[in-house]
PDB file of C-alpha atoms in Angstrom:
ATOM      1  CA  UNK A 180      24.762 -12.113  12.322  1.00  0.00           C
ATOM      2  CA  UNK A 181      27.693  -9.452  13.017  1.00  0.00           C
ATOM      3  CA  UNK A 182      29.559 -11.235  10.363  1.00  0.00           C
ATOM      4  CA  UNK A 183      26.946 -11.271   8.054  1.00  0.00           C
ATOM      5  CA  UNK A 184      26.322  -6.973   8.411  1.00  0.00           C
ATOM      6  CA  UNK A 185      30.454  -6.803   8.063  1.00  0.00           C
ATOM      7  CA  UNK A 186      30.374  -9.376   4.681  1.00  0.00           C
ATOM      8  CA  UNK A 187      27.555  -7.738   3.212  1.00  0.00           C
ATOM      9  CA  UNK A 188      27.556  -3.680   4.302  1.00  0.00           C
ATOM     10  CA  UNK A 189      26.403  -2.737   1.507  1.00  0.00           C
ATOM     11  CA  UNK A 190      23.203  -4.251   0.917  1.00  0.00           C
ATOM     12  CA  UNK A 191      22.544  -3.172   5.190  1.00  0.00           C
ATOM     13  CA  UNK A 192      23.082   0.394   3.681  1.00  0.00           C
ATOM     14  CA  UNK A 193      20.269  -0.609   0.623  1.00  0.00           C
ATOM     15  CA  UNK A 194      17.602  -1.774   2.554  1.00  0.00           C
ATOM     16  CA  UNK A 195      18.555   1.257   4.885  1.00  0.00           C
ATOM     17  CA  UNK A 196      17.861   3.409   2.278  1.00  0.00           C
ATOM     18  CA  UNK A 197      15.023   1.893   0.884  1.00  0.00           C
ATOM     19  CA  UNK A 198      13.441   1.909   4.374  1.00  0.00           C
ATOM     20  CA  UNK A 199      13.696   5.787   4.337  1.00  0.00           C
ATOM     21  CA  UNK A 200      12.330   6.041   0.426  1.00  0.00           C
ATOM     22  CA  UNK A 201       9.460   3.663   2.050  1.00  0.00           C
ATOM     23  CA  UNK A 202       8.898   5.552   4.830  1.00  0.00           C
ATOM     24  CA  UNK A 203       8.616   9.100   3.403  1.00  0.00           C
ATOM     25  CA  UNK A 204       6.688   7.819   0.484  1.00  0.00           C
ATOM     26  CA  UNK A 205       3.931   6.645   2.201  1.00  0.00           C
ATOM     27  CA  UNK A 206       3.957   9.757   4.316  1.00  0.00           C
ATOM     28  CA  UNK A 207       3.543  11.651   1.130  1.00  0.00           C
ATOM     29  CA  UNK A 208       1.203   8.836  -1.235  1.00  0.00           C
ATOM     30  CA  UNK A 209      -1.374   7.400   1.513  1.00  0.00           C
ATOM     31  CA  UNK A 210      -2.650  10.652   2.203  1.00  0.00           C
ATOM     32  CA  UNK A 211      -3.094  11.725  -1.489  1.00  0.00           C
ATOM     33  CA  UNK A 212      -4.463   8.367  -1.884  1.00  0.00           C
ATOM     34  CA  UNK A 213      -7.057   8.096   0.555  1.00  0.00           C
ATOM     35  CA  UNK A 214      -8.631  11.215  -0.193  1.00  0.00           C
ATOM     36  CA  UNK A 215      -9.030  10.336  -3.875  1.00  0.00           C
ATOM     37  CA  UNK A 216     -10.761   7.214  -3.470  1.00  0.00           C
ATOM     38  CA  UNK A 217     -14.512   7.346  -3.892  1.00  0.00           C
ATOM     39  CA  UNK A 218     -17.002   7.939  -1.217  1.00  0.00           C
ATOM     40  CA  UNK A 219     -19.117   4.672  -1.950  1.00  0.00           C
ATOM     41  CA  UNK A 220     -15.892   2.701  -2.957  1.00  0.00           C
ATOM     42  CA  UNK A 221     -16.643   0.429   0.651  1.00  0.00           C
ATOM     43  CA  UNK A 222     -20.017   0.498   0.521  1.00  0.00           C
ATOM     44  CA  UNK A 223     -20.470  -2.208  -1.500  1.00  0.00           C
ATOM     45  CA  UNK A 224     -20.064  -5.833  -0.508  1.00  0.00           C
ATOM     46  CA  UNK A 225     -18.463  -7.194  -3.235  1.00  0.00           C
ATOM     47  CA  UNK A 226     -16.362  -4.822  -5.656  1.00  0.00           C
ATOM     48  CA  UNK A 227     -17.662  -2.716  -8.301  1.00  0.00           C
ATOM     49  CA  UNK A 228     -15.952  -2.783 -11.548  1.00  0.00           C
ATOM     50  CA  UNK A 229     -14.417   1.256 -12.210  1.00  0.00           C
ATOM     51  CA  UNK A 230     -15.017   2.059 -15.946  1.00  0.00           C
ATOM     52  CA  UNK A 231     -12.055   1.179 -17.768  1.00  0.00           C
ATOM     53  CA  UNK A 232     -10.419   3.834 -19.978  1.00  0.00           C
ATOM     54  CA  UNK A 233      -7.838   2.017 -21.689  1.00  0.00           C
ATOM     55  CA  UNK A 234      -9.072  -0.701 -23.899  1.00  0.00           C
ATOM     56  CA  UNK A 235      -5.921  -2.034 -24.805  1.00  0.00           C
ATOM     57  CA  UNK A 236      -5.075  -5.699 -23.721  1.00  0.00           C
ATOM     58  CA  UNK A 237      -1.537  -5.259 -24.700  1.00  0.00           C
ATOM     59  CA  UNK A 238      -0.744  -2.350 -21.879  1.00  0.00           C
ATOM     60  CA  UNK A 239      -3.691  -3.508 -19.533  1.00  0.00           C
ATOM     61  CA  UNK A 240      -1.631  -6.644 -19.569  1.00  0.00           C
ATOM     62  CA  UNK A 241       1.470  -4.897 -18.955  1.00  0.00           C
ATOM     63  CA  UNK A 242       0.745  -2.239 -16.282  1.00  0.00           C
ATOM     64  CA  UNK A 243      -0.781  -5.480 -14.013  1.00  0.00           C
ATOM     65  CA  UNK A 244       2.042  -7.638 -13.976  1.00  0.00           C
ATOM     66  CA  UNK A 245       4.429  -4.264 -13.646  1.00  0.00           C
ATOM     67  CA  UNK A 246       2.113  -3.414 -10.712  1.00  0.00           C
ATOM     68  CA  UNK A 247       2.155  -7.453  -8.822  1.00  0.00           C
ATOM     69  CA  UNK A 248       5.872  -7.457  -9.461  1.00  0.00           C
ATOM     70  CA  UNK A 249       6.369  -4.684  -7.045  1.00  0.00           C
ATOM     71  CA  UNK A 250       3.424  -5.545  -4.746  1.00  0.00           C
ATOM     72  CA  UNK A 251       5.955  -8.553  -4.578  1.00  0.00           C
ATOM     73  CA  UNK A 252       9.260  -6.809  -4.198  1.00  0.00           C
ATOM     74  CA  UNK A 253       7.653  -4.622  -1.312  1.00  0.00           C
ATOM     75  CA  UNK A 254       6.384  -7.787   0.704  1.00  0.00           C
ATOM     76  CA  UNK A 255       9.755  -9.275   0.422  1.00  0.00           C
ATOM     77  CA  UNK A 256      11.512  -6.066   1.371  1.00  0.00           C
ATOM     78  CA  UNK A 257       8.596  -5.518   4.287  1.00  0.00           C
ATOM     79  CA  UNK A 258       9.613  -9.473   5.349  1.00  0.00           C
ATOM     80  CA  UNK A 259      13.444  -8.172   5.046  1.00  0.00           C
ATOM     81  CA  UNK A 260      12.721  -5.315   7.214  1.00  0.00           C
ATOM     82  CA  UNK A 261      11.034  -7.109   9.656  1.00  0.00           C
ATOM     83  CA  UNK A 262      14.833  -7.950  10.998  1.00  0.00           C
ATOM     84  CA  UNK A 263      16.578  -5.296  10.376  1.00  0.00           C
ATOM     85  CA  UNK A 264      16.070  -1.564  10.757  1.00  0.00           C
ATOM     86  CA  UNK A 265      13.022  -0.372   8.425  1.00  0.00           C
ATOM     87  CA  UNK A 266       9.422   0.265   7.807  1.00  0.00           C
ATOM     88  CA  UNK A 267       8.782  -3.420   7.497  1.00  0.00           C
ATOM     89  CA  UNK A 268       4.480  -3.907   8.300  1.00  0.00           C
ATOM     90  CA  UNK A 269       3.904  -0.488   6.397  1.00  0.00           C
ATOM     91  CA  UNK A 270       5.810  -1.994   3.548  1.00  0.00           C
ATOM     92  CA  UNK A 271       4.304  -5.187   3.874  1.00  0.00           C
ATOM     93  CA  UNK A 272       0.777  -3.264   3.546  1.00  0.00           C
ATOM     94  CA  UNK A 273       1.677  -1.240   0.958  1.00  0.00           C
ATOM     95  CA  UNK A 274       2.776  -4.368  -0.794  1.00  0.00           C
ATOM     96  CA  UNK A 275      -0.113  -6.439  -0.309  1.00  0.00           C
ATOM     97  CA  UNK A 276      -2.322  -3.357  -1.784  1.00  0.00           C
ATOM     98  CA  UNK A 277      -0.906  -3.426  -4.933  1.00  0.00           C
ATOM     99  CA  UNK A 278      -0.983  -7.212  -5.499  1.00  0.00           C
ATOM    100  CA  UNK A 279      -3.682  -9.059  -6.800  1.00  0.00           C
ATOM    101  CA  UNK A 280      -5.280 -12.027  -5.176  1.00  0.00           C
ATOM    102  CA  UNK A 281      -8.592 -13.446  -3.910  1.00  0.00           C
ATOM    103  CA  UNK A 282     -10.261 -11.735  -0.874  1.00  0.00           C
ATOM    104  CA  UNK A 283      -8.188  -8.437  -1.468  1.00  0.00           C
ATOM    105  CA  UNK A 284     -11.135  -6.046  -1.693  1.00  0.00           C
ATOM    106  CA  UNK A 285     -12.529  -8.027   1.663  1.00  0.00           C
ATOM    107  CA  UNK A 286      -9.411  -7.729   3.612  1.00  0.00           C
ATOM    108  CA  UNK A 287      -9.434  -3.882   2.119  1.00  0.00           C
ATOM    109  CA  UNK A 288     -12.744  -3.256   3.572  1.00  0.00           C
ATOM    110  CA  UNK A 289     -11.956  -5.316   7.078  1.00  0.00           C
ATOM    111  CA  UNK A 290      -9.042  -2.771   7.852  1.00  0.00           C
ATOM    112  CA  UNK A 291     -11.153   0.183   6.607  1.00  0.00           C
ATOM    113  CA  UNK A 292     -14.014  -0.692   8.875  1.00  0.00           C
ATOM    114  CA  UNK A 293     -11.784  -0.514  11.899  1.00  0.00           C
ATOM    115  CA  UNK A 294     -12.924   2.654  14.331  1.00  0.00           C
ATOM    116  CA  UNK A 295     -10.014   4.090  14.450  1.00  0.00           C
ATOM    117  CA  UNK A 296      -8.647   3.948  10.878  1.00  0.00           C
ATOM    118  CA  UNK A 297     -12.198   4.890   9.522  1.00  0.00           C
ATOM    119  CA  UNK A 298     -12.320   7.845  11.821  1.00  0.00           C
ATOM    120  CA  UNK A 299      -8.343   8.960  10.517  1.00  0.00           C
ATOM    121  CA  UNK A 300      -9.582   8.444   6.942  1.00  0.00           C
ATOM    122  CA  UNK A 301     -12.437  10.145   7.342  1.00  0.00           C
ATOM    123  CA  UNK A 302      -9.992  13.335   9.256  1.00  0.00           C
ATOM    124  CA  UNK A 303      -7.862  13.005   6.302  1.00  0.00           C
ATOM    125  CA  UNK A 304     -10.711  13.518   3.665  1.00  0.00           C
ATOM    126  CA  UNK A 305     -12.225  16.598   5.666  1.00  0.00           C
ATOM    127  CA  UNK A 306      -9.069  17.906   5.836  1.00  0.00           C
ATOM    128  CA  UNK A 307      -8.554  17.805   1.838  1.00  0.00           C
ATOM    129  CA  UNK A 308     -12.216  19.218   1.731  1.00  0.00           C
ATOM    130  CA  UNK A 309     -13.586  15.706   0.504  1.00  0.00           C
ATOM    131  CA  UNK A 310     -16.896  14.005   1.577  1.00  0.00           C
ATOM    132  CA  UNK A 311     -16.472  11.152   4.372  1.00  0.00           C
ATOM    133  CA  UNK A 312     -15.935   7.612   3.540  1.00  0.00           C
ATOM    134  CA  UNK A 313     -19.244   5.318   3.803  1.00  0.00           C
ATOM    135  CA  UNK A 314     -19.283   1.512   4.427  1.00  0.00           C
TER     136      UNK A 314
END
């Protein structure tokens, strides 16, 4: 492994930095995030569909696979991290968020109905002077 870190420095430093992009970004984005999703958004059992305001096929097409591709970069980079120094289960998460795949809106809803992440959402949302989160 030593020889591997001397061989390949470089790419030790990337995933360094990329650890500390990961880490301040979600910081900075989960917060904003969570306190812009709507109130009833886990109240339902099965997803609702939000209105779509781009019609196009073309770009609709586009933005999804641009937004899987770096679900899938993150989980590899989280998987990465796992072994070396990093943020590698927040990147992991963040990763898995963004992809698209059966069950997503169930596991979603499974983590949110956890006491204490509810109650931090919930903290967060007051805090930004937003209604509380109902499942």
């Amino acid at each position: 492994m030593l020889e591997w870190l001397q061989t390949y420095e470089y790419a030790y430093w990337w995933l360094f930095a990329f650890s500390l992009l990961t880490f301040f970004g979600t910081l900075i984005a989960v917060p904003m995030l969570l306190v812009r999703i709507p109130r009833d958004y886990f109240a339902h059992e099965k997803r609702e569909r939000l209105t779509q305001r781009n019609h196009n096929i073309l770009s609709k097409t586009f933005l999804v696979v641009i937004k899987n591709a770096i679900g899938c970069v993150l989980v590899f980079m989280g998987i990465i991290m796992l072994f070396t120094p990093g943020q590698g289960i927040i990147t992991i998460l963040v990763g898995l968020m963004l992809l698209n795949y059966p069950g997503k809106y169930r596991l979603e809803r499974w983590i949110v109905s956890r006491p204490a992440v509810f109650r931090t959402i919930n903290w967060l949302r007051r805090r930004a002077r937003r209604e509380p989160l109902v499942l």
